[in-house]
Short mmCIF file of C-alpha atoms in Angstrom, two decimals:
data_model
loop_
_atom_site.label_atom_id
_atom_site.label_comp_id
_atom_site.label_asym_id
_atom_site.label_seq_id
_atom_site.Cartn_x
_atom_site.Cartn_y
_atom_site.Cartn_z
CA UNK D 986 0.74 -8.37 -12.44
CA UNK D 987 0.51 -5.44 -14.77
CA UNK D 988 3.89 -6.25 -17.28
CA UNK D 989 4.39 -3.75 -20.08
CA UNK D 990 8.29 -5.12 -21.57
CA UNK D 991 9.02 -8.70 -20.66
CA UNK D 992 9.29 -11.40 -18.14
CA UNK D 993 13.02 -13.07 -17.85
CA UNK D 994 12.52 -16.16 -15.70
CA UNK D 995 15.73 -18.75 -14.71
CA UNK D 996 16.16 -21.33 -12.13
CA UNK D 997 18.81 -20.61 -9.46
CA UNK D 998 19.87 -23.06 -5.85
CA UNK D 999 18.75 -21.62 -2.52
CA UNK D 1000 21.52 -20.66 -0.29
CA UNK D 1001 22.60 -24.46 1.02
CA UNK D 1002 22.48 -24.98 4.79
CA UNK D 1003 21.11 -21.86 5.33
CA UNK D 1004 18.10 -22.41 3.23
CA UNK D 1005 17.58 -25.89 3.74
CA UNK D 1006 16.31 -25.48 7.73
CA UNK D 1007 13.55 -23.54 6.31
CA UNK D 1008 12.61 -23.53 3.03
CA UNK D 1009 10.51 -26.79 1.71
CA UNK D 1010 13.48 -28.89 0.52
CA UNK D 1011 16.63 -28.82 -0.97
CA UNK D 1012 14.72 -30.41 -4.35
CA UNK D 1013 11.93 -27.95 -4.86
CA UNK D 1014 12.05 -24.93 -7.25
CA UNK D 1015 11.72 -22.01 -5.33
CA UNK D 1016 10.40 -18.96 -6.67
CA UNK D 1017 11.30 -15.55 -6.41
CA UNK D 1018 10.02 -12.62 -8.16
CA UNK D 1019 11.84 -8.87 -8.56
CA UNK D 1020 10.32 -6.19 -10.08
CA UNK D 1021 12.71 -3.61 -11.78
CA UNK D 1022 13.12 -0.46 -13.69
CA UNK D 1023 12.18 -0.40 -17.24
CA UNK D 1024 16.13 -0.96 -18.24
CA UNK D 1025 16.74 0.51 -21.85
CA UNK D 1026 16.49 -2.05 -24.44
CA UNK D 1027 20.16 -1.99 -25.56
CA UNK D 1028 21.56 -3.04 -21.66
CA UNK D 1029 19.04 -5.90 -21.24
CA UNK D 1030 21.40 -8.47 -22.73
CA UNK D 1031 23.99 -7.36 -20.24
CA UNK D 1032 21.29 -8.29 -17.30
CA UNK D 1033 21.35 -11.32 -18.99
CA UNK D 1034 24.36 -12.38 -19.58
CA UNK D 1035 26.48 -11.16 -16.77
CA UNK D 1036 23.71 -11.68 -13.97
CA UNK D 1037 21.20 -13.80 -15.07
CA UNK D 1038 22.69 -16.30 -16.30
CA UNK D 1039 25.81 -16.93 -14.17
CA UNK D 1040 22.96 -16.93 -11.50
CA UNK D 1041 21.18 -19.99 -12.98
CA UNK D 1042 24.34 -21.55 -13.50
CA UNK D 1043 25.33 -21.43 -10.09
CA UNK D 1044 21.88 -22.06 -8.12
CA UNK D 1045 19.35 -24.12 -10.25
CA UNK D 1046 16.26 -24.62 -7.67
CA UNK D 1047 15.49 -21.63 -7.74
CA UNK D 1048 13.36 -19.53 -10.14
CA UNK D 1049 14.10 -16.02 -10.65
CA UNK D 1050 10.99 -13.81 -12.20
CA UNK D 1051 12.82 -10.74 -13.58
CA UNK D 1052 10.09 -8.26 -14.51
CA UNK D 1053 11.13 -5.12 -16.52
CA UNK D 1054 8.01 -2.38 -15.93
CA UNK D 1055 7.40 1.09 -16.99
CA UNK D 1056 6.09 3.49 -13.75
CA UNK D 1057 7.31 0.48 -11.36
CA UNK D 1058 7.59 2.98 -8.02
CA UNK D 1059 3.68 3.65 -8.69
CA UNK D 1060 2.75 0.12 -9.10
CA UNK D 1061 5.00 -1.53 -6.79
CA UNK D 1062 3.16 0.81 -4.06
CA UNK D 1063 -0.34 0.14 -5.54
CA UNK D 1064 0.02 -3.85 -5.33
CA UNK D 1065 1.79 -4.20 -2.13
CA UNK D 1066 -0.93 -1.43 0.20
CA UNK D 1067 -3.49 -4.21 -1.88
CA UNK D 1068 -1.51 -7.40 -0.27
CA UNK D 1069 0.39 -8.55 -3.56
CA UNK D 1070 3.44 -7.57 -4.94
CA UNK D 1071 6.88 -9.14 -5.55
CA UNK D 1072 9.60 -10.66 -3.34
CA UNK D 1073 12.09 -8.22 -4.04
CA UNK D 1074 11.09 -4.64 -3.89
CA UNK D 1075 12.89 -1.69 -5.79
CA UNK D 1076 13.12 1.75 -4.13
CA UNK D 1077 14.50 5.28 -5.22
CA UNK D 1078 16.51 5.11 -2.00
CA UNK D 1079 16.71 4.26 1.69
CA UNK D 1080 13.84 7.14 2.48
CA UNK D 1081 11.65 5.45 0.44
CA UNK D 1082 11.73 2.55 2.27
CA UNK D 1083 10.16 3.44 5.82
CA UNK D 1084 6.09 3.70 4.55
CA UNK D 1085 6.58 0.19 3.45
CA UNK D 1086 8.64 -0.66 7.05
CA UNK D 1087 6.31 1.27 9.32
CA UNK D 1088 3.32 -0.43 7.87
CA UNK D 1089 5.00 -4.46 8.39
CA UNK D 1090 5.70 -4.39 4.53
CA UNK D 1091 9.38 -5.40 4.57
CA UNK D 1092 11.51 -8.18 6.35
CA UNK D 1093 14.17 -7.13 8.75
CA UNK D 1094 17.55 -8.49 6.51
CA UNK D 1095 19.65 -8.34 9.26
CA UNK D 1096 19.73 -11.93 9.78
CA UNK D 1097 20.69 -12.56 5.95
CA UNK D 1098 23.09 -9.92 6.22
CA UNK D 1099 25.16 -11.47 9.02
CA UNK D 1100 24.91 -15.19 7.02
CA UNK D 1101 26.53 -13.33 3.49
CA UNK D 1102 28.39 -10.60 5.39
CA UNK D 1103 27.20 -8.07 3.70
CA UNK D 1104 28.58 -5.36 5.30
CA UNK D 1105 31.91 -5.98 5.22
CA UNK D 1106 31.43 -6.26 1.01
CA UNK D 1107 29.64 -2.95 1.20
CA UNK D 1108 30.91 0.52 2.00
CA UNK D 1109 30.29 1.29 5.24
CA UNK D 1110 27.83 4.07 4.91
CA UNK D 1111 25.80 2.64 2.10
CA UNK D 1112 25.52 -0.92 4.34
CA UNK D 1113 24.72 1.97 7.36
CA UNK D 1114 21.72 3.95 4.56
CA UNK D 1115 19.73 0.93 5.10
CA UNK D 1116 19.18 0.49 8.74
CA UNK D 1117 16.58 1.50 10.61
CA UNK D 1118 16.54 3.68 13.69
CA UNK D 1119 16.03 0.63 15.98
CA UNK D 1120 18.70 -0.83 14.19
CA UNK D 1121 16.70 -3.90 11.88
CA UNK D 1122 18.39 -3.64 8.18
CA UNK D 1123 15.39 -2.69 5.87
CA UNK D 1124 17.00 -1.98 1.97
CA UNK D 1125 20.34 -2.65 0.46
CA UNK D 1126 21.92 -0.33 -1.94
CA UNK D 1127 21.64 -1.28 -5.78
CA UNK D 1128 23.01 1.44 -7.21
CA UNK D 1129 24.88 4.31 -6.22
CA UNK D 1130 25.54 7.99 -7.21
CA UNK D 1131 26.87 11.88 -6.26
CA UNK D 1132 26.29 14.88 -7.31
CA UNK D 1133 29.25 16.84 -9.53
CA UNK D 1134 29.47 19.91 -11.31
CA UNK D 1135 29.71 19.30 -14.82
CA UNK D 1136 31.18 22.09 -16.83
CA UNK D 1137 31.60 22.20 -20.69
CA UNK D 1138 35.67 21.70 -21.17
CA UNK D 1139 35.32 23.34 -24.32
CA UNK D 1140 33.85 26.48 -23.58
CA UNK D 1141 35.98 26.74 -20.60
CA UNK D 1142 39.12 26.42 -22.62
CA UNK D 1143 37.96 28.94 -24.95
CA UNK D 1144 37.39 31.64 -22.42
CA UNK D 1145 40.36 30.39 -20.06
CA UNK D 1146 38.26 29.33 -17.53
CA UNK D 1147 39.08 26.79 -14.58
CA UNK D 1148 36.60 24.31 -12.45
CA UNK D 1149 35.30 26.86 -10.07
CA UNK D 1150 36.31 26.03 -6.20
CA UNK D 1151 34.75 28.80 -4.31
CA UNK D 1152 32.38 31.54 -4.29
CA UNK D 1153 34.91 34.17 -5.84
CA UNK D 1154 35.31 31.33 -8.67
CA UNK D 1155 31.74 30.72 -9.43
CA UNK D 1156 30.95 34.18 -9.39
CA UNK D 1157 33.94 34.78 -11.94
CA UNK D 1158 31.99 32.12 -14.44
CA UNK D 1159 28.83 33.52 -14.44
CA UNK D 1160 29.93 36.82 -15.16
CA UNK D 1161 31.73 35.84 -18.32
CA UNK D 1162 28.51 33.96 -19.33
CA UNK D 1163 26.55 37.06 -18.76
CA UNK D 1164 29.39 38.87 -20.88
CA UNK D 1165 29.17 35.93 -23.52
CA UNK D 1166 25.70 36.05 -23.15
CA UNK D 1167 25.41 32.09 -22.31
CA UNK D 1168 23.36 30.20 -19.33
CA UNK D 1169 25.91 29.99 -16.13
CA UNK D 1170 24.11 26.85 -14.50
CA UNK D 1171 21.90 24.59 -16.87
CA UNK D 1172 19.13 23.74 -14.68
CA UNK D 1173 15.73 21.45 -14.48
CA UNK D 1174 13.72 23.05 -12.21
CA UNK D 1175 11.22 20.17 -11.20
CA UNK D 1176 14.41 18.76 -9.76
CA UNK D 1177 15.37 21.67 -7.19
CA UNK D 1178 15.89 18.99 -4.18
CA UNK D 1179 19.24 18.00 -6.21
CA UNK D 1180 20.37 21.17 -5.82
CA UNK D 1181 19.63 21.92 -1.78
CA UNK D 1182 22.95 20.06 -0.58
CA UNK D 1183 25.19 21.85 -3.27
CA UNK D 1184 24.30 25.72 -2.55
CA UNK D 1185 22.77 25.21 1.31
CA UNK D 1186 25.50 22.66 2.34
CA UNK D 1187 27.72 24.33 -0.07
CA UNK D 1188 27.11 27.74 1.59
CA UNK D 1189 26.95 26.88 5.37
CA UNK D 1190 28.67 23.46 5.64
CA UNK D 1191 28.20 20.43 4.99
CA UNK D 1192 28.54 19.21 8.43
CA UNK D 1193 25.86 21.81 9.63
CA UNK D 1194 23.25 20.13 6.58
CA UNK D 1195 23.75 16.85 8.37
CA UNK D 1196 22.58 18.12 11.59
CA UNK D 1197 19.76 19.97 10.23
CA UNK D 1198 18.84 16.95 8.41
CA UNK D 1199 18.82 14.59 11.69
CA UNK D 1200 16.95 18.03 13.91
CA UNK D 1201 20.19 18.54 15.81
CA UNK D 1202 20.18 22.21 14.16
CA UNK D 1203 17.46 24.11 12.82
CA UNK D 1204 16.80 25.14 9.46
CA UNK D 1205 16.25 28.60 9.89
CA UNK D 1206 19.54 28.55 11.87
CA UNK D 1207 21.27 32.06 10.13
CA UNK D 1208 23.59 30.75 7.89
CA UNK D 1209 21.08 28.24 6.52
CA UNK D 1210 18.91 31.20 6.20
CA UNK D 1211 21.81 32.70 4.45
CA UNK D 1212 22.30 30.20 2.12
CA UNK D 1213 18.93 30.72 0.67
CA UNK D 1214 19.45 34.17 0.12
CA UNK D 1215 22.46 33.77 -1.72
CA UNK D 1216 21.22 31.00 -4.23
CA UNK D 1217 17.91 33.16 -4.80
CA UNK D 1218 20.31 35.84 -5.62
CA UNK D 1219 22.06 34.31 -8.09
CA UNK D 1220 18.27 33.06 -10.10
CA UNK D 1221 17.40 36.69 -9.53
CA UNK D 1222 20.59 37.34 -11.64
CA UNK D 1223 19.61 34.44 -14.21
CA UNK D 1224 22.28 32.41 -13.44
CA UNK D 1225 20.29 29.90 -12.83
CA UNK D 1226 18.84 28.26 -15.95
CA UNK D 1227 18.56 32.11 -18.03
CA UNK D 1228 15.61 34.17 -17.58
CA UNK D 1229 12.79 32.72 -14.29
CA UNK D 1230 10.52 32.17 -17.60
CA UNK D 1231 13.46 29.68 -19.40
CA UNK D 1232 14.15 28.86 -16.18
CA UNK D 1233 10.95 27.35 -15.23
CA UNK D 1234 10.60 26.13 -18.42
CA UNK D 1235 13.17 24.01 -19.19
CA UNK D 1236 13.37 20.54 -18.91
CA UNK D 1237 15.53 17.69 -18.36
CA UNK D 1238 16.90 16.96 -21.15
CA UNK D 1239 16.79 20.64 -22.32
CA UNK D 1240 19.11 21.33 -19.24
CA UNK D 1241 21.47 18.81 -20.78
CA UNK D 1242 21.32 19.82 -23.98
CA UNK D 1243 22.60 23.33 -23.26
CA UNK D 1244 25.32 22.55 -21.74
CA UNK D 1245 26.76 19.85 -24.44
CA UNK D 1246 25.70 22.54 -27.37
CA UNK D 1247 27.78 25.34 -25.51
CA UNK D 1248 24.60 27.39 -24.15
CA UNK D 1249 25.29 26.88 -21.03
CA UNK D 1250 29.03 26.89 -19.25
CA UNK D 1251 27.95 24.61 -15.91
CA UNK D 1252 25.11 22.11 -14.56
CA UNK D 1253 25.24 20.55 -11.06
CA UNK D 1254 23.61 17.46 -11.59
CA UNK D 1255 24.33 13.34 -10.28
CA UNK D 1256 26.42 10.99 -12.00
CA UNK D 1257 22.97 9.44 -13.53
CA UNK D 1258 24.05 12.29 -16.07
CA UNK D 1259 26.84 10.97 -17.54
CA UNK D 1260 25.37 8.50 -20.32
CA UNK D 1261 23.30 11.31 -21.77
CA UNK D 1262 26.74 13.15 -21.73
CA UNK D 1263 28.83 10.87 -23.29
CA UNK D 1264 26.17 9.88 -26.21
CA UNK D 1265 26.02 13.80 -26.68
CA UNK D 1266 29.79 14.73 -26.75
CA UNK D 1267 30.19 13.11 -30.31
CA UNK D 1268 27.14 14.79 -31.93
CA UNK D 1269 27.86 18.44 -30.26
CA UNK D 1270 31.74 18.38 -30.96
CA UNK D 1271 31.92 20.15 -27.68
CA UNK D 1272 33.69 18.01 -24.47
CA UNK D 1273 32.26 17.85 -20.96
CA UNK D 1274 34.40 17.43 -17.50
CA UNK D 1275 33.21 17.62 -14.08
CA UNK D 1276 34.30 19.18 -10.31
CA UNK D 1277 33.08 18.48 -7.05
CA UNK D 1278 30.61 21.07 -6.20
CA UNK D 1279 32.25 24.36 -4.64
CA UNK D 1280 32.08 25.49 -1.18
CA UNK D 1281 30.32 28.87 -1.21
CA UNK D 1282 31.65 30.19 1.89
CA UNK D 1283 35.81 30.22 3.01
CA UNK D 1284 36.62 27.72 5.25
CA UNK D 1285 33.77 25.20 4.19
CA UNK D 1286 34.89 21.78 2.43
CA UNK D 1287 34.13 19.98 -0.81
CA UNK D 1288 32.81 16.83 -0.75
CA UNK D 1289 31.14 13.78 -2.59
CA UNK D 1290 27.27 13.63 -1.75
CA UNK D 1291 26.41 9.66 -0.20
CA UNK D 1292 23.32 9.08 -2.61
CA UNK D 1293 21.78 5.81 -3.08
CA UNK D 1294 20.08 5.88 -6.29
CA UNK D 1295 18.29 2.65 -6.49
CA UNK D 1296 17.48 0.16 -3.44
CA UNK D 1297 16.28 -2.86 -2.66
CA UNK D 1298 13.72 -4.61 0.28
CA UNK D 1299 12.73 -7.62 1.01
CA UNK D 1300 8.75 -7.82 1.38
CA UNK D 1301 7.57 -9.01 4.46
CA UNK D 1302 5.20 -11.41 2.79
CA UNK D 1303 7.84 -13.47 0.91
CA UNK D 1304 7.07 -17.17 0.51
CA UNK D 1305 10.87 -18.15 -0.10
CA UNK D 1306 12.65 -15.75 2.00
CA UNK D 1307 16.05 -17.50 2.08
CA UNK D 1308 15.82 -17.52 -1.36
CA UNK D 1309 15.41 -14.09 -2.16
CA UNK D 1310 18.25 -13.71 -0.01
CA UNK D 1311 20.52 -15.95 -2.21
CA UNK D 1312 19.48 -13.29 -5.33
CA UNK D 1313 20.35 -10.60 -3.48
CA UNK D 1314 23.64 -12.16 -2.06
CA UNK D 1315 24.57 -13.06 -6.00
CA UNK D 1316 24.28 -8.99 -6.69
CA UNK D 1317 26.66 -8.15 -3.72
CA UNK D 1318 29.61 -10.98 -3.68
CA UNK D 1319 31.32 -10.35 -6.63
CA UNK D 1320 32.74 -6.68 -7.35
CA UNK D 1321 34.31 -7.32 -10.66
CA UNK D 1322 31.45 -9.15 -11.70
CA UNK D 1323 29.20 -6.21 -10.62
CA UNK D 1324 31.94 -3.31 -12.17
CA UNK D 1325 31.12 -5.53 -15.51
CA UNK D 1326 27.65 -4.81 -15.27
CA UNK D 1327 27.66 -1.34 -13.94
CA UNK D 1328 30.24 -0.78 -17.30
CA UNK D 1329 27.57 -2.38 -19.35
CA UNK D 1330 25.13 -0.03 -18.25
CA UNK D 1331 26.71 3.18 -18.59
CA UNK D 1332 26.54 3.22 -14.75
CA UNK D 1333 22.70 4.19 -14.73
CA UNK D 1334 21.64 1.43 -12.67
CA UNK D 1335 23.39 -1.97 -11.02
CA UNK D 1336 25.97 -0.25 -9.57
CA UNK D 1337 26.13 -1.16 -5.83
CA UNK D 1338 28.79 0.08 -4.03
CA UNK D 1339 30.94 -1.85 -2.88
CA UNK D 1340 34.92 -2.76 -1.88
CA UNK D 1341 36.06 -2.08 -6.41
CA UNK D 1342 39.74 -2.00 -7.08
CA UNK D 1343 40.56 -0.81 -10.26
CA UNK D 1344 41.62 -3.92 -11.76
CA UNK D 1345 37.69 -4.92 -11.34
CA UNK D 1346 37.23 -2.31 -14.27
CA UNK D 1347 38.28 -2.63 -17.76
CA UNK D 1348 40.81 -0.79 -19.60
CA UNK D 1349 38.19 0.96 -22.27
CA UNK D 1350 35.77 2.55 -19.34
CA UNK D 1351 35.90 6.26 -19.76
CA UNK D 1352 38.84 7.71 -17.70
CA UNK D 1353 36.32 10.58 -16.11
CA UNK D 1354 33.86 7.79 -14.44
CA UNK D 1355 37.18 6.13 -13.58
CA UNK D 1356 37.95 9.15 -11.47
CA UNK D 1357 34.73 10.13 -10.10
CA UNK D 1358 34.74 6.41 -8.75
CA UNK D 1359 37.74 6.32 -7.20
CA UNK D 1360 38.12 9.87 -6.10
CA UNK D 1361 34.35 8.88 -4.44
CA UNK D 1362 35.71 6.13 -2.54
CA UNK D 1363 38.84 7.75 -1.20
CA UNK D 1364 37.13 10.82 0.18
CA UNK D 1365 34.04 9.20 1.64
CA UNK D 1366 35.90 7.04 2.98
CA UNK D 1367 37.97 9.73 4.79
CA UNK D 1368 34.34 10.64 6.13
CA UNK D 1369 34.10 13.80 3.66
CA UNK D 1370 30.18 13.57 2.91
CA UNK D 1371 27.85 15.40 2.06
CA UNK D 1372 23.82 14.40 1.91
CA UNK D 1373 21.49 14.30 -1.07
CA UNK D 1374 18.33 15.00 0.45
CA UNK D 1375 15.90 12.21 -1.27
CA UNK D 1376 18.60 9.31 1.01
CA UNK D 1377 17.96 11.32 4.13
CA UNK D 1378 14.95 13.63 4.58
CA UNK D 1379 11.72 12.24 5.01
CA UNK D 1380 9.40 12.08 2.22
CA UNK D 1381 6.95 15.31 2.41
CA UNK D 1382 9.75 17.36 3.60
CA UNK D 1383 11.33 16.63 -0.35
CA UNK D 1384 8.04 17.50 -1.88
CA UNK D 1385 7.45 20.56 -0.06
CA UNK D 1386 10.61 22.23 0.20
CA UNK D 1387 11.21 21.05 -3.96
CA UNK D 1388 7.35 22.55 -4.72
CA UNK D 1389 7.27 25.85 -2.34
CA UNK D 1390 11.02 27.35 -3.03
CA UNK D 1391 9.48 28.83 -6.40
CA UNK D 1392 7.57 31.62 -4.27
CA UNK D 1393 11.15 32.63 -3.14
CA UNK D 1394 12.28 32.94 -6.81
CA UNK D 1395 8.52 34.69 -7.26
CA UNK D 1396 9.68 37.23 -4.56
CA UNK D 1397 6.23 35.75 -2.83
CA UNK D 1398 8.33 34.65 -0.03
CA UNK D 1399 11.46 35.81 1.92
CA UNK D 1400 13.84 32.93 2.33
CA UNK D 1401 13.84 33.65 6.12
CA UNK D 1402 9.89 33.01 5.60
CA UNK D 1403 10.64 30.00 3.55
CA UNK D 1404 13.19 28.34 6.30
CA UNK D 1405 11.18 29.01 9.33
CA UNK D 1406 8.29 27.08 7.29
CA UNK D 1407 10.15 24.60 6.30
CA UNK D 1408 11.45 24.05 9.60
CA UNK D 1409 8.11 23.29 10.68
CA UNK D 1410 7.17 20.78 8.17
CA UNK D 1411 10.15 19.08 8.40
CA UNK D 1412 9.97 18.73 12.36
CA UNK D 1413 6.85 17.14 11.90
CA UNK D 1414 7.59 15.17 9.40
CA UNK D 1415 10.83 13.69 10.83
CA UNK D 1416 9.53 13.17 14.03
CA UNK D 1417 6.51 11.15 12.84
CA UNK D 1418 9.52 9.01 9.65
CA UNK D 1419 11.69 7.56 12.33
CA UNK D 1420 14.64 8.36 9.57
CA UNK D 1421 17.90 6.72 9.83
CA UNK D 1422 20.74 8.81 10.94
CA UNK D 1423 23.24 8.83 8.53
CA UNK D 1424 27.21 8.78 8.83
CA UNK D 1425 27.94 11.74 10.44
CA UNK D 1426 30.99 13.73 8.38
CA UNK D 1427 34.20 14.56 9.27
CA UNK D 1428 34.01 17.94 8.43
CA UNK D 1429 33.60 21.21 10.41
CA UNK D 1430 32.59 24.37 9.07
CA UNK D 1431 33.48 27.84 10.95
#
């Protein structure tokens, strides 16, 4: 087991009568063994204390391997195509998940699911994110996210400017940051998939991005085609990140950067964002608020993106299933516990959503995550979604479209060229995935 921070190990009890008509007996110490994310130093004790240990506190037979690693996507796949691995398996998302299912990697939870009731503690469409297209429950949100436009408060102030809401408004922006000589959209361009919903959802609908995404529409349908055309015109304007050589260029935390030092007036970007933001706003002196990303077309609706940022699978070849199942369980039935964790990580990770009330928060979290949170819940719950594409497009499809939209900005490829490709690959790709279908939203676009 390659370990590069530290192993946290505790005992916790198997799930009573459910466990004890298969496991090896109610006395043994079972263990289980999760590999995770590489959690900054600083939240660790958090893990600790508000999961770890209330977990051996209230289950003692069985012994939780906690396994911090750097790269853990890359060697989590290595070790289990070799036949090892851990119990619990951490993904990037749902998507992730179906090489790993297809190949008899993962356990069907559905069984677990019904004994916990897990989906009546999640939200409906992140419990639905996880299920397979012949209906067997594969992953379980950990952590949850959207993607916002975040806009530099300060520099809109001094120019008089307000959170854009349509075309007309965005349009309005970036011409006073071409007047001001400033970046419109801060952008890191090895990350274009983030950006597909906003401006090709954002521009045709959201509702038609869904049924491109499941095949019920092309993606060279017209106004999808459209779509493309218009974001390409706004990088051939430099809206996008400056220059296509800064543009190009610049990094993640560059992108993030200029928009807390007032280079930059906007970024669309997830809520992953909003610890570097925070820690920034002292140093710069300059304050940072966000929107929902605009429509770019009247008549098309704003909504909050249903992205699972972090998920978790049980591996088919689990010794102590039922156990593993009481870990999982101990993440899920508790939202105030949860909130206190998700708090104590700046909301980068161990965040699963579930059923939170605002008392389950405390009174010193930052009123802007407050909002994003509940105004999150309220309209995805009215069915106002939109689709980050790395939950819900298969996985070459990302890579592809993310990789070959730069000979658009190049001018080596008409976006009518690019769609009709893409179409293509994705077909293919989709066809052969056996994706999920999402929620379906309750939107429609004219």
């Amino acid at each position: 087991m390659k370990k590069s921070v530290a192993v946290l190990a505790l005992a916790v009890l198997a799930a009573g009568a459910f466990a004890a008509g298969t496991e090896e007996g109610a006395a043994d110490v079972q263990k289980v063994v999760w590999w995770t994310s590489s959690l900054q130093t600083e939240y660790r004790p958090a893990v600790q204390e508000l999961f770890l240990d209330p977990l051996q506190e209230a289950h003692p037979e069985v012994e939780l391997e906690l396994v911090y690693m750097e790269d853990y996507y890359r060697t989590t796949q290595t070790a289990i195509q070799a036949g090892a691995g851990p119990d619990i398996i951490q993904l990037g998302g749902p998507g992730y998940a179906l090489e790993y299912w297809s190949a008899g990697q993962l356990s069907d939870m559905s069984d677990l699911a019904a004994h916990y009731g897990w989906e009546s503690r999640l939200l409906g469409w992140a419990y639905e994110s996880g299920t397979s297209s012949d209906g067997s429950l594969i992953t379980l949100p950990m952590h949850y996210e959207t993607l916002l436009l975040f806009y530099n408060e300060t520099l809109f102030e001094k120019y008089d400017l307000q959170p854009p809401a349509s075309r007309a408004d965005v349009e309005r922006v970036c011409n006073v940051a071409d007047e001001e000589d400033l970046i419109c959209f801060s952008h890191y361009v090895a990350r274009n998939r983030w950006q597909f919903p906003a401006m090709w959802g954002g521009y045709a609908g959201h509702d038609r991005f869904y049924e491109a995404s499941i095949q019920e529409l092309r993606w060279d349908h017209p106004l999808l085609v459209e779509a493309m055309e218009y974001w390409n015109s706004q990088v051939q304007a430099g809206w996008w990140g400056g220059d296509l050589e800064t543009y190009y260029s610049m990094g993640y935390a560059d992108a993030n950067s200029a928009l807390m030092e007032g280079d930059a007036l906007m970024m669309i970007n997830g809520t992953w964002v909003t610890e570097s933001l925070i820690s920034m706003e002292a140093e710069s002196g300059n304050r940072w608020n966000f929107a929902q990303t605009p429509p770019l077309r009247d008549g098309v609706e704003p909504v909050y993106e249903l992205s699972i940022g972090e998920s978790i699978a049980l591996s088919a070849s689990a010794e102590h299933r039922d156990a593993a199942g009481t870990v999982l369980n101990f993440l899920f039935e508790d939202a105030t516990r949860a909130a206190k964790i998700a708090e104590s990580t700046r909301f980068s990770s161990w965040f699963p959503p579930l059923h939170y009330k605002e008392a389950d928060f405390g009174s010193d979290i930052d009123p802007r995550i407050t909002r994003w949170i509940s105004e999150f819940s309220l309209e995805t719950g009215r069915g106002k979604t939109g689709y980050p594409v790395w939950g819900y497009w298969p996985p070459q499809s990302k890579t592809w479209a993310e990789q070959e939209i730069v000979k658009v900005h190049n001018g080596d490829m008409t976006a009518a060229d690019f769609m009709a490709a893409f179409q293509e690959v994705y077909a293919a790709d989709y066809a052969e995935a056996g994706m999920p279908i999402p929620p379906a939203p309750n939107t429609r676009s004219p």
